[in-house]
PDB file of C-alpha atoms in Angstrom:
ATOM      1  CA  MET A  17      -7.548 112.490  -4.656  1.00  0.00           C
ATOM      2  CA  ASP A  18      -4.038 112.970  -6.041  1.00  0.00           C
ATOM      3  CA  LYS A  19      -1.254 112.846  -3.484  1.00  0.00           C
ATOM      4  CA  LYS A  20       0.519 115.875  -4.929  1.00  0.00           C
ATOM      5  CA  ILE A  21      -0.952 119.140  -6.133  1.00  0.00           C
ATOM      6  CA  ASN A  22       1.161 119.499  -9.282  1.00  0.00           C
ATOM      7  CA  ILE A  23       1.015 115.827 -10.356  1.00  0.00           C
ATOM      8  CA  LYS A  24      -2.208 114.370 -11.752  1.00  0.00           C
ATOM      9  CA  VAL A  25      -3.136 110.984 -13.256  1.00  0.00           C
ATOM     10  CA  TYR A  26      -5.784 110.624 -15.990  1.00  0.00           C
ATOM     11  CA  PRO A  27      -7.063 107.020 -16.235  1.00  0.00           C
ATOM     12  CA  ASN A  28      -8.639 105.889 -19.495  1.00  0.00           C
ATOM     13  CA  LYS A  29     -11.626 103.653 -18.777  1.00  0.00           C
ATOM     14  CA  SER A  30     -12.085 102.825 -22.451  1.00  0.00           C
ATOM     15  CA  ILE A  31      -8.542 101.556 -23.036  1.00  0.00           C
ATOM     16  CA  ASP A  32      -8.381  98.237 -24.897  1.00  0.00           C
ATOM     17  CA  PRO A  33      -5.202  96.136 -24.384  1.00  0.00           C
ATOM     18  CA  SER A  34      -5.590  94.626 -27.864  1.00  0.00           C
ATOM     19  CA  ASP A  35      -5.028  98.088 -29.384  1.00  0.00           C
ATOM     20  CA  HIS A  36      -1.419  97.967 -28.244  1.00  0.00           C
ATOM     21  CA  GLY A  37      -0.623  95.291 -30.801  1.00  0.00           C
ATOM     22  CA  THR A  38       0.954  93.119 -28.119  1.00  0.00           C
ATOM     23  CA  GLU A  39      -1.489  90.231 -28.572  1.00  0.00           C
ATOM     24  CA  LYS A  40      -2.289  90.748 -24.867  1.00  0.00           C
ATOM     25  CA  ARG A  41       1.117  89.402 -23.891  1.00  0.00           C
ATOM     26  CA  ARG A  42       2.254  92.530 -22.020  1.00  0.00           C
ATOM     27  CA  ILE A  43       2.342  91.975 -18.260  1.00  0.00           C
ATOM     28  CA  GLU A  44       1.089  94.835 -16.094  1.00  0.00           C
ATOM     29  CA  GLN A  45       3.402  96.017 -13.335  1.00  0.00           C
ATOM     30  CA  SER A  46       2.475  95.322  -9.710  1.00  0.00           C
ATOM     31  CA  GLU A  47       3.626  96.062  -6.185  1.00  0.00           C
ATOM     32  CA  ALA A  48       5.942  93.033  -6.236  1.00  0.00           C
ATOM     33  CA  TYR A  49       7.170  93.297  -9.836  1.00  0.00           C
ATOM     34  CA  ASN A  50       7.813  96.702 -11.354  1.00  0.00           C
ATOM     35  CA  PHE A  51      10.462  98.961 -12.852  1.00  0.00           C
ATOM     36  CA  VAL A  52      11.071 101.065  -9.744  1.00  0.00           C
ATOM     37  CA  GLY A  53      14.106  99.157  -8.466  1.00  0.00           C
ATOM     38  CA  PHE A  54      15.965  99.332 -11.770  1.00  0.00           C
ATOM     39  CA  SER A  55      15.065 102.998 -12.253  1.00  0.00           C
ATOM     40  CA  GLU A  56      16.983 103.791  -9.053  1.00  0.00           C
ATOM     41  CA  ILE A  57      20.258 102.331 -10.386  1.00  0.00           C
ATOM     42  CA  PRO A  58      22.747 105.261 -10.664  1.00  0.00           C
ATOM     43  CA  GLU A  59      24.350 104.200 -13.955  1.00  0.00           C
ATOM     44  CA  TYR A  60      20.932 103.860 -15.582  1.00  0.00           C
ATOM     45  CA  ARG A  61      19.761 107.237 -14.327  1.00  0.00           C
ATOM     46  CA  THR A  62      22.972 108.851 -15.553  1.00  0.00           C
ATOM     47  CA  VAL A  63      22.765 107.576 -19.138  1.00  0.00           C
ATOM     48  CA  ASN A  64      19.198 108.855 -19.433  1.00  0.00           C
ATOM     49  CA  LYS A  65      19.791 112.221 -17.787  1.00  0.00           C
ATOM     50  CA  GLU A  66      22.796 112.874 -20.028  1.00  0.00           C
ATOM     51  CA  LEU A  67      20.655 112.232 -23.105  1.00  0.00           C
ATOM     52  CA  LEU A  68      18.090 114.751 -21.839  1.00  0.00           C
ATOM     53  CA  LYS A  69      20.884 117.300 -21.364  1.00  0.00           C
ATOM     54  CA  THR A  70      22.083 116.680 -24.907  1.00  0.00           C
ATOM     55  CA  ALA A  71      18.569 117.238 -26.256  1.00  0.00           C
ATOM     56  CA  LEU A  72      18.188 120.534 -24.394  1.00  0.00           C
ATOM     57  CA  SER A  73      21.449 121.754 -25.910  1.00  0.00           C
ATOM     58  CA  PHE A  74      19.686 121.825 -29.294  1.00  0.00           C
ATOM     59  CA  LEU A  75      16.890 124.054 -28.024  1.00  0.00           C
ATOM     60  CA  SER A  76      17.208 127.804 -27.491  1.00  0.00           C
ATOM     61  CA  PRO A  77      19.361 128.737 -24.476  1.00  0.00           C
ATOM     62  CA  GLU A  78      16.806 131.464 -23.823  1.00  0.00           C
ATOM     63  CA  LEU A  79      14.050 128.888 -23.318  1.00  0.00           C
ATOM     64  CA  LYS A  80      12.490 129.382 -19.877  1.00  0.00           C
ATOM     65  CA  GLN A  81       9.258 127.458 -20.407  1.00  0.00           C
ATOM     66  CA  ILE A  82       9.164 123.957 -21.884  1.00  0.00           C
ATOM     67  CA  VAL A  83       6.416 121.506 -22.858  1.00  0.00           C
ATOM     68  CA  HIS A  84       7.728 117.937 -22.695  1.00  0.00           C
ATOM     69  CA  VAL A  85       5.941 114.687 -23.603  1.00  0.00           C
ATOM     70  CA  ASP A  86       7.446 111.424 -22.337  1.00  0.00           C
ATOM     71  CA  ASN A  87       6.100 108.424 -24.223  1.00  0.00           C
ATOM     72  CA  ALA A  88       6.028 105.013 -22.480  1.00  0.00           C
ATOM     73  CA  THR A  89       6.746 106.790 -19.219  1.00  0.00           C
ATOM     74  CA  GLY A  90       6.184 103.735 -17.010  1.00  0.00           C
ATOM     75  CA  THR A  91       6.894 104.490 -13.357  1.00  0.00           C
ATOM     76  CA  GLY A  92       8.111 107.964 -14.262  1.00  0.00           C
ATOM     77  CA  LEU A  93      11.895 107.795 -14.484  1.00  0.00           C
ATOM     78  CA  ILE A  94      12.211 110.332 -17.311  1.00  0.00           C
ATOM     79  CA  PRO A  95       9.858 112.845 -15.658  1.00  0.00           C
ATOM     80  CA  GLN A  96      11.895 112.399 -12.446  1.00  0.00           C
ATOM     81  CA  LEU A  97      15.125 113.211 -14.255  1.00  0.00           C
ATOM     82  CA  ALA A  98      13.520 116.016 -16.239  1.00  0.00           C
ATOM     83  CA  VAL A  99      12.207 117.655 -13.060  1.00  0.00           C
ATOM     84  CA  GLU A 100      15.730 117.557 -11.599  1.00  0.00           C
ATOM     85  CA  LEU A 101      17.185 119.026 -14.770  1.00  0.00           C
ATOM     86  CA  TYR A 102      14.585 121.776 -15.246  1.00  0.00           C
ATOM     87  CA  ASN A 103      14.962 122.754 -11.599  1.00  0.00           C
ATOM     88  CA  GLU A 104      18.748 122.999 -11.997  1.00  0.00           C
ATOM     89  CA  LEU A 105      18.339 125.132 -15.145  1.00  0.00           C
ATOM     90  CA  ARG A 106      15.494 127.205 -13.675  1.00  0.00           C
ATOM     91  CA  ILE A 107      13.139 126.270 -16.494  1.00  0.00           C
ATOM     92  CA  ASN A 108       9.395 126.107 -15.883  1.00  0.00           C
ATOM     93  CA  ALA A 109       7.824 123.055 -17.478  1.00  0.00           C
ATOM     94  CA  THR A 110       4.724 121.035 -18.179  1.00  0.00           C
ATOM     95  CA  ILE A 111       5.577 117.348 -18.519  1.00  0.00           C
ATOM     96  CA  PHE A 112       3.117 114.826 -19.949  1.00  0.00           C
ATOM     97  CA  GLY A 113       3.718 111.129 -19.309  1.00  0.00           C
ATOM     98  CA  ILE A 114       1.923 108.536 -21.459  1.00  0.00           C
ATOM     99  CA  ASP A 115       1.668 104.814 -20.675  1.00  0.00           C
ATOM    100  CA  PRO A 116      -1.002 102.088 -20.956  1.00  0.00           C
ATOM    101  CA  ASP A 117      -0.114 100.690 -17.496  1.00  0.00           C
ATOM    102  CA  LEU A 118      -2.267 102.493 -14.916  1.00  0.00           C
ATOM    103  CA  TYR A 119      -0.447 100.920 -11.955  1.00  0.00           C
ATOM    104  CA  ALA A 120       2.858 102.264 -13.279  1.00  0.00           C
ATOM    105  CA  LEU A 121       1.424 105.765 -13.666  1.00  0.00           C
ATOM    106  CA  GLN A 122       0.012 105.731 -10.151  1.00  0.00           C
ATOM    107  CA  LYS A 123       3.370 104.510  -8.835  1.00  0.00           C
ATOM    108  CA  ALA A 124       5.097 107.339 -10.692  1.00  0.00           C
ATOM    109  CA  VAL A 125       3.298 109.851  -8.467  1.00  0.00           C
ATOM    110  CA  ASP A 126       5.226 108.502  -5.470  1.00  0.00           C
ATOM    111  CA  PHE A 127       8.614 109.016  -7.092  1.00  0.00           C
ATOM    112  CA  ILE A 128       8.365 112.171  -9.185  1.00  0.00           C
ATOM    113  CA  PRO A 129       9.443 115.109  -7.017  1.00  0.00           C
ATOM    114  CA  GLU A 130       7.112 118.067  -6.759  1.00  0.00           C
ATOM    115  CA  VAL A 131       8.953 121.240  -7.752  1.00  0.00           C
ATOM    116  CA  LYS A 132       7.641 124.784  -8.053  1.00  0.00           C
ATOM    117  CA  GLY A 133       7.138 125.747 -11.681  1.00  0.00           C
ATOM    118  CA  VAL A 134       6.810 122.157 -12.963  1.00  0.00           C
ATOM    119  CA  GLN A 135       3.465 120.480 -13.620  1.00  0.00           C
ATOM    120  CA  ILE A 136       3.163 116.732 -14.342  1.00  0.00           C
ATOM    121  CA  LEU A 137       0.153 115.231 -16.148  1.00  0.00           C
ATOM    122  CA  LEU A 138       0.114 111.433 -16.553  1.00  0.00           C
ATOM    123  CA  PHE A 139      -2.243 109.898 -19.136  1.00  0.00           C
ATOM    124  CA  GLN A 140      -3.146 106.244 -19.523  1.00  0.00           C
ATOM    125  CA  GLY A 141      -2.975 105.499 -23.241  1.00  0.00           C
ATOM    126  CA  TYR A 142      -0.925 104.273 -26.179  1.00  0.00           C
ATOM    127  CA  GLY A 143       2.063 105.955 -27.747  1.00  0.00           C
ATOM    128  CA  GLN A 144       0.757 105.893 -31.302  1.00  0.00           C
ATOM    129  CA  ARG A 145      -2.192 108.082 -30.255  1.00  0.00           C
ATOM    130  CA  LEU A 146      -0.471 111.092 -28.728  1.00  0.00           C
ATOM    131  CA  GLU A 147      -2.348 113.723 -30.721  1.00  0.00           C
ATOM    132  CA  GLU A 148      -5.702 112.227 -29.719  1.00  0.00           C
ATOM    133  CA  LEU A 149      -4.733 111.788 -26.058  1.00  0.00           C
ATOM    134  CA  LEU A 150      -3.273 115.256 -25.631  1.00  0.00           C
ATOM    135  CA  ARG A 151      -5.682 117.303 -27.737  1.00  0.00           C
ATOM    136  CA  GLY A 152      -6.649 120.377 -25.752  1.00  0.00           C
ATOM    137  CA  TYR A 153      -3.733 119.959 -23.346  1.00  0.00           C
ATOM    138  CA  ILE A 154      -0.709 120.736 -25.517  1.00  0.00           C
ATOM    139  CA  PRO A 155      -0.146 123.927 -27.574  1.00  0.00           C
ATOM    140  CA  GLU A 156      -1.600 123.896 -31.090  1.00  0.00           C
ATOM    141  CA  GLU A 157       1.832 124.691 -32.512  1.00  0.00           C
ATOM    142  CA  GLY A 158       3.285 121.583 -30.843  1.00  0.00           C
ATOM    143  CA  VAL A 159       5.597 120.693 -27.960  1.00  0.00           C
ATOM    144  CA  ASP A 160       9.294 121.391 -27.419  1.00  0.00           C
ATOM    145  CA  LEU A 161      10.493 117.905 -26.517  1.00  0.00           C
ATOM    146  CA  VAL A 162       9.295 114.327 -26.927  1.00  0.00           C
ATOM    147  CA  THR A 163      11.145 111.453 -25.288  1.00  0.00           C
ATOM    148  CA  ILE A 164      10.931 107.676 -25.575  1.00  0.00           C
ATOM    149  CA  HIS A 165      13.651 105.991 -23.535  1.00  0.00           C
ATOM    150  CA  ASP A 166      14.282 102.252 -23.347  1.00  0.00           C
ATOM    151  CA  ALA A 167      10.786 101.330 -24.462  1.00  0.00           C
ATOM    152  CA  ILE A 168      10.399 101.017 -28.236  1.00  0.00           C
ATOM    153  CA  HIS A 169      11.857  97.483 -28.248  1.00  0.00           C
ATOM    154  CA  GLU A 170       9.062  96.287 -25.942  1.00  0.00           C
ATOM    155  CA  ILE A 171       6.439  97.181 -28.542  1.00  0.00           C
ATOM    156  CA  PRO A 172       6.170  94.349 -31.083  1.00  0.00           C
ATOM    157  CA  GLY A 173       5.607  94.992 -34.744  1.00  0.00           C
ATOM    158  CA  HIS A 174       7.406  97.210 -37.232  1.00  0.00           C
ATOM    159  CA  ASP A 175       4.234  99.074 -38.174  1.00  0.00           C
ATOM    160  CA  ILE A 176       3.378  99.989 -34.574  1.00  0.00           C
ATOM    161  CA  LYS A 177       6.936 101.127 -33.901  1.00  0.00           C
ATOM    162  CA  LYS A 178       6.766 103.354 -36.964  1.00  0.00           C
ATOM    163  CA  ALA A 179       3.351 104.659 -35.896  1.00  0.00           C
ATOM    164  CA  ILE A 180       4.773 105.629 -32.505  1.00  0.00           C
ATOM    165  CA  PHE A 181       7.635 107.604 -34.047  1.00  0.00           C
ATOM    166  CA  ALA A 182       5.189 109.227 -36.480  1.00  0.00           C
ATOM    167  CA  SER A 183       2.879 110.184 -33.595  1.00  0.00           C
ATOM    168  CA  GLN A 184       5.771 111.743 -31.714  1.00  0.00           C
ATOM    169  CA  ALA A 185       6.948 113.729 -34.724  1.00  0.00           C
ATOM    170  CA  LYS A 186       3.431 114.995 -35.377  1.00  0.00           C
ATOM    171  CA  ILE A 187       3.090 116.692 -31.973  1.00  0.00           C
ATOM    172  CA  LEU A 188       6.513 118.376 -32.102  1.00  0.00           C
ATOM    173  CA  ARG A 189       6.636 122.060 -32.925  1.00  0.00           C
ATOM    174  CA  PRO A 190       9.012 123.219 -35.672  1.00  0.00           C
ATOM    175  CA  GLY A 191      12.461 123.289 -34.067  1.00  0.00           C
ATOM    176  CA  GLY A 192      11.378 120.855 -31.351  1.00  0.00           C
ATOM    177  CA  VAL A 193      13.461 117.760 -30.615  1.00  0.00           C
ATOM    178  CA  GLN A 194      12.904 114.084 -29.875  1.00  0.00           C
ATOM    179  CA  THR A 195      15.098 111.694 -27.916  1.00  0.00           C
ATOM    180  CA  TYR A 196      15.139 107.930 -28.285  1.00  0.00           C
ATOM    181  CA  ASN A 197      17.352 105.275 -26.772  1.00  0.00           C
ATOM    182  CA  SER A 198      17.407 101.506 -26.490  1.00  0.00           C
ATOM    183  CA  ALA A 199      19.736  98.918 -24.990  1.00  0.00           C
ATOM    184  CA  PHE A 200      17.861  96.194 -26.884  1.00  0.00           C
ATOM    185  CA  THR A 201      19.144  96.516 -30.435  1.00  0.00           C
ATOM    186  CA  THR A 202      21.242  94.015 -32.357  1.00  0.00           C
ATOM    187  CA  ILE A 203      24.378  95.597 -30.813  1.00  0.00           C
ATOM    188  CA  GLY A 204      22.973  95.939 -27.280  1.00  0.00           C
ATOM    189  CA  MET A 205      24.891  93.026 -25.747  1.00  0.00           C
ATOM    190  CA  GLY A 206      28.182  93.985 -27.381  1.00  0.00           C
ATOM    191  CA  GLU A 207      31.081  91.618 -26.746  1.00  0.00           C
ATOM    192  CA  ALA A 208      29.156  90.002 -23.881  1.00  0.00           C
ATOM    193  CA  ALA A 209      26.606  88.347 -26.180  1.00  0.00           C
ATOM    194  CA  LEU A 210      27.842  84.842 -25.315  1.00  0.00           C
ATOM    195  CA  LYS A 211      27.607  85.600 -21.590  1.00  0.00           C
ATOM    196  CA  TYR A 212      24.044  86.810 -22.026  1.00  0.00           C
ATOM    197  CA  GLY A 213      23.255  83.664 -24.000  1.00  0.00           C
ATOM    198  CA  ARG A 214      24.659  81.387 -21.293  1.00  0.00           C
ATOM    199  CA  LEU A 215      22.748  83.342 -18.662  1.00  0.00           C
ATOM    200  CA  LYS A 216      19.476  82.823 -20.503  1.00  0.00           C
ATOM    201  CA  LEU A 217      20.059  79.099 -21.074  1.00  0.00           C
ATOM    202  CA  GLY A 218      21.103  78.760 -17.439  1.00  0.00           C
ATOM    203  CA  ALA A 219      17.764  80.240 -16.409  1.00  0.00           C
ATOM    204  CA  PHE A 220      15.982  77.747 -18.671  1.00  0.00           C
ATOM    205  CA  SER A 221      17.973  74.850 -17.216  1.00  0.00           C
ATOM    206  CA  TYR A 222      16.774  75.826 -13.726  1.00  0.00           C
ATOM    207  CA  PHE A 223      13.408  74.439 -14.869  1.00  0.00           C
ATOM    208  CA  LYS A 224      15.030  71.673 -16.959  1.00  0.00           C
ATOM    209  CA  GLN A 225      13.491  73.228 -20.065  1.00  0.00           C
ATOM    210  CA  ASN A 226      14.882  73.925 -23.533  1.00  0.00           C
ATOM    211  CA  ARG A 227      14.383  76.765 -25.948  1.00  0.00           C
ATOM    212  CA  ASN A 228      11.266  76.696 -28.119  1.00  0.00           C
ATOM    213  CA  LYS A 229      12.694  77.476 -31.556  1.00  0.00           C
ATOM    214  CA  ASN A 230       9.234  78.243 -32.932  1.00  0.00           C
ATOM    215  CA  VAL A 231       8.861  81.319 -30.711  1.00  0.00           C
ATOM    216  CA  THR A 232      10.559  84.699 -31.147  1.00  0.00           C
ATOM    217  CA  ALA A 233      11.410  86.083 -27.710  1.00  0.00           C
ATOM    218  CA  ILE A 234      12.160  89.609 -28.885  1.00  0.00           C
ATOM    219  CA  GLU A 235      12.221  91.315 -32.285  1.00  0.00           C
ATOM    220  CA  TRP A 236      15.782  92.550 -32.642  1.00  0.00           C
ATOM    221  CA  TYR A 237      16.214  95.687 -34.754  1.00  0.00           C
ATOM    222  CA  THR A 238      19.466  97.293 -35.823  1.00  0.00           C
ATOM    223  CA  PRO A 239      20.351 100.860 -34.814  1.00  0.00           C
ATOM    224  CA  GLU A 240      20.082 101.707 -38.512  1.00  0.00           C
ATOM    225  CA  GLN A 241      16.486 100.464 -38.619  1.00  0.00           C
ATOM    226  CA  TYR A 242      15.472 102.634 -35.667  1.00  0.00           C
ATOM    227  CA  ALA A 243      17.264 105.601 -37.214  1.00  0.00           C
ATOM    228  CA  GLN A 244      15.375 105.037 -40.466  1.00  0.00           C
ATOM    229  CA  MET A 245      12.024 104.934 -38.650  1.00  0.00           C
ATOM    230  CA  ILE A 246      12.836 108.295 -37.096  1.00  0.00           C
ATOM    231  CA  LYS A 247      13.834 109.734 -40.472  1.00  0.00           C
ATOM    232  CA  ASP A 248      10.675 108.320 -42.035  1.00  0.00           C
ATOM    233  CA  SER A 249       8.640 110.225 -39.439  1.00  0.00           C
ATOM    234  CA  GLY A 250       9.952 113.453 -40.969  1.00  0.00           C
ATOM    235  CA  LEU A 251      12.610 114.317 -38.402  1.00  0.00           C
ATOM    236  CA  THR A 252      16.290 115.056 -38.991  1.00  0.00           C
ATOM    237  CA  ILE A 253      18.860 113.232 -36.866  1.00  0.00           C
ATOM    238  CA  ILE A 254      21.156 115.801 -35.250  1.00  0.00           C
ATOM    239  CA  HIS A 255      22.929 113.579 -32.726  1.00  0.00           C
ATOM    240  CA  GLU A 256      23.584 109.834 -32.650  1.00  0.00           C
ATOM    241  CA  GLU A 257      25.829 107.768 -30.409  1.00  0.00           C
ATOM    242  CA  VAL A 258      26.345 104.375 -28.834  1.00  0.00           C
ATOM    243  CA  LYS A 259      27.125 104.543 -25.138  1.00  0.00           C
ATOM    244  CA  THR A 260      28.500 101.576 -23.210  1.00  0.00           C
ATOM    245  CA  VAL A 261      27.304 101.267 -19.608  1.00  0.00           C
ATOM    246  CA  MET A 262      28.605  98.621 -17.211  1.00  0.00           C
ATOM    247  CA  MET A 263      25.604  97.225 -15.369  1.00  0.00           C
ATOM    248  CA  SER A 264      26.356  96.038 -11.838  1.00  0.00           C
ATOM    249  CA  ARG A 265      25.072  92.798 -10.318  1.00  0.00           C
ATOM    250  CA  LYS A 266      22.621  94.938  -8.331  1.00  0.00           C
ATOM    251  CA  ALA A 267      21.308  96.434 -11.576  1.00  0.00           C
ATOM    252  CA  ILE A 268      20.889  93.034 -13.247  1.00  0.00           C
ATOM    253  CA  GLU A 269      19.005  91.700 -10.237  1.00  0.00           C
ATOM    254  CA  ALA A 270      16.802  94.808 -10.189  1.00  0.00           C
ATOM    255  CA  ILE A 271      15.766  94.412 -13.831  1.00  0.00           C
ATOM    256  CA  SER A 272      14.775  90.816 -13.062  1.00  0.00           C
ATOM    257  CA  HIS A 273      11.856  92.292 -11.089  1.00  0.00           C
ATOM    258  CA  TYR A 274      10.513  94.106 -14.134  1.00  0.00           C
ATOM    259  CA  PRO A 275       7.757  91.977 -15.747  1.00  0.00           C
ATOM    260  CA  GLU A 276       8.490  92.852 -19.369  1.00  0.00           C
ATOM    261  CA  PHE A 277      12.175  91.965 -19.002  1.00  0.00           C
ATOM    262  CA  ILE A 278      11.506  88.580 -17.425  1.00  0.00           C
ATOM    263  CA  ASN A 279       8.675  87.974 -19.873  1.00  0.00           C
ATOM    264  CA  GLY A 280      11.108  88.646 -22.730  1.00  0.00           C
ATOM    265  CA  VAL A 281      13.846  86.396 -21.337  1.00  0.00           C
ATOM    266  CA  PHE A 282      11.546  83.402 -20.927  1.00  0.00           C
ATOM    267  CA  ARG A 283       9.115  83.916 -23.816  1.00  0.00           C
ATOM    268  CA  ASP A 284      10.833  81.289 -25.977  1.00  0.00           C
ATOM    269  CA  MET A 285      11.251  78.663 -23.247  1.00  0.00           C
ATOM    270  CA  GLU A 286       9.340  75.409 -23.657  1.00  0.00           C
ATOM    271  CA  ASN A 287       6.315  75.089 -21.337  1.00  0.00           C
ATOM    272  CA  VAL A 288       6.792  78.674 -20.166  1.00  0.00           C
ATOM    273  CA  GLU A 289       3.110  78.946 -19.266  1.00  0.00           C
ATOM    274  CA  ASN A 290       3.675  76.461 -16.425  1.00  0.00           C
ATOM    275  CA  TYR A 291       5.770  78.902 -14.431  1.00  0.00           C
ATOM    276  CA  THR A 292       4.860  82.065 -12.561  1.00  0.00           C
ATOM    277  CA  LEU A 293       6.605  85.415 -12.877  1.00  0.00           C
ATOM    278  CA  ALA A 294       8.042  84.913  -9.391  1.00  0.00           C
ATOM    279  CA  GLN A 295       9.481  81.525 -10.330  1.00  0.00           C
ATOM    280  CA  LYS A 296      11.043  82.909 -13.508  1.00  0.00           C
ATOM    281  CA  SER A 297      12.591  85.848 -11.668  1.00  0.00           C
ATOM    282  CA  LYS A 298      14.062  83.442  -9.089  1.00  0.00           C
ATOM    283  CA  ALA A 299      15.452  81.240 -11.872  1.00  0.00           C
ATOM    284  CA  PHE A 300      17.112  84.203 -13.562  1.00  0.00           C
ATOM    285  CA  ILE A 301      18.835  85.260 -10.332  1.00  0.00           C
ATOM    286  CA  ALA A 302      19.930  81.658  -9.722  1.00  0.00           C
ATOM    287  CA  ALA A 303      21.510  81.658 -13.192  1.00  0.00           C
ATOM    288  CA  LEU A 304      23.451  84.808 -12.272  1.00  0.00           C
ATOM    289  CA  ASP A 305      24.941  82.874  -9.356  1.00  0.00           C
ATOM    290  CA  LYS A 306      25.629  79.819 -11.491  1.00  0.00           C
ATOM    291  CA  GLU A 307      27.457  81.870 -14.115  1.00  0.00           C
ATOM    292  CA  ASN A 308      29.237  83.906 -11.407  1.00  0.00           C
ATOM    293  CA  ILE A 309      28.189  87.182 -13.041  1.00  0.00           C
ATOM    294  CA  THR A 310      29.124  90.332 -11.141  1.00  0.00           C
ATOM    295  CA  SER A 311      28.538  92.813 -13.979  1.00  0.00           C
ATOM    296  CA  LEU A 312      27.680  92.958 -17.667  1.00  0.00           C
ATOM    297  CA  PRO A 313      28.073  95.694 -20.284  1.00  0.00           C
ATOM    298  CA  ARG A 314      25.091  97.112 -22.132  1.00  0.00           C
ATOM    299  CA  LEU A 315      25.259  99.315 -25.225  1.00  0.00           C
ATOM    300  CA  TRP A 316      22.691 102.080 -25.516  1.00  0.00           C
ATOM    301  CA  HIS A 317      21.901 103.343 -29.003  1.00  0.00           C
ATOM    302  CA  GLN A 318      20.808 106.967 -28.649  1.00  0.00           C
ATOM    303  CA  ILE A 319      19.397 109.565 -31.040  1.00  0.00           C
ATOM    304  CA  VAL A 320      18.332 113.187 -30.841  1.00  0.00           C
ATOM    305  CA  ALA A 321      16.249 114.251 -33.827  1.00  0.00           C
ATOM    306  CA  GLN A 322      14.710 117.608 -34.739  1.00  0.00           C
ATOM    307  CA  LYS A 323      11.645 118.807 -36.572  1.00  0.00           C
ATOM    308  CA  LYS A 324      12.996 121.339 -39.019  1.00  0.00           C
ATOM    309  CA  ASN A 325      11.193 124.636 -39.661  1.00  0.00           C
TER     310      ASN A 325
END
């Protein structure tokens, strides 16, 4: 039984991890290692809520009912922020969250506030299959808003990334808008790139291991490449910016408890398979101490795009 009346989770018993295109390398979240801690960081919540506000400014000010799909919703940060925002603006809403990680969706129920006039439906599934997953749930004419925040970089493969943007564009109604952001583009580390590099090598040295040059830890894309994928999906970019956010030591430690982040940091370390997620997280935090890091900047590339009539 669901814990909250207006929030429901729809597991998908037929889901196949290999469909994600991740070569089964994605690590499921768990009670010990998940995104919840980082999602509570004020500066991170602010950058995402402000992008939602910007998106709403391109929809009709008379809009009092909204259908919103959040792709790669994880533990539900964007639905949390959207509920706050819709409540402030007195907008009724139906919010759909999509993610392949069932634990994350179930955890989201604990953190998404229940507000009168807002219904939350969380579906286990993949972001390139939105039309299939949501058939019969969303209006035939399409939805008002689709969001994908800080997630597209975790999905390997240019073709799958493009398929996700295409899927999102397809379910938008004419005039509807999409938001995207990522702090993991080629400009994401900004002027602190050397500090990030030393931090990573420091974490490797904790295990007395070197970098495996035959492995790509993360596929880095330029902001221009992500913008082009969005344009190729048929949408028109109506807002684009790069926002610098100073991440505190608390924030950096919190993200070290998110499996995909730690997995990405250590993916190209020699003999990485010999070490547990807990050991890698501990090594990363030890490297923060070694490098005496109290904060680091992160640059978020952000886009709002619209489906023209």
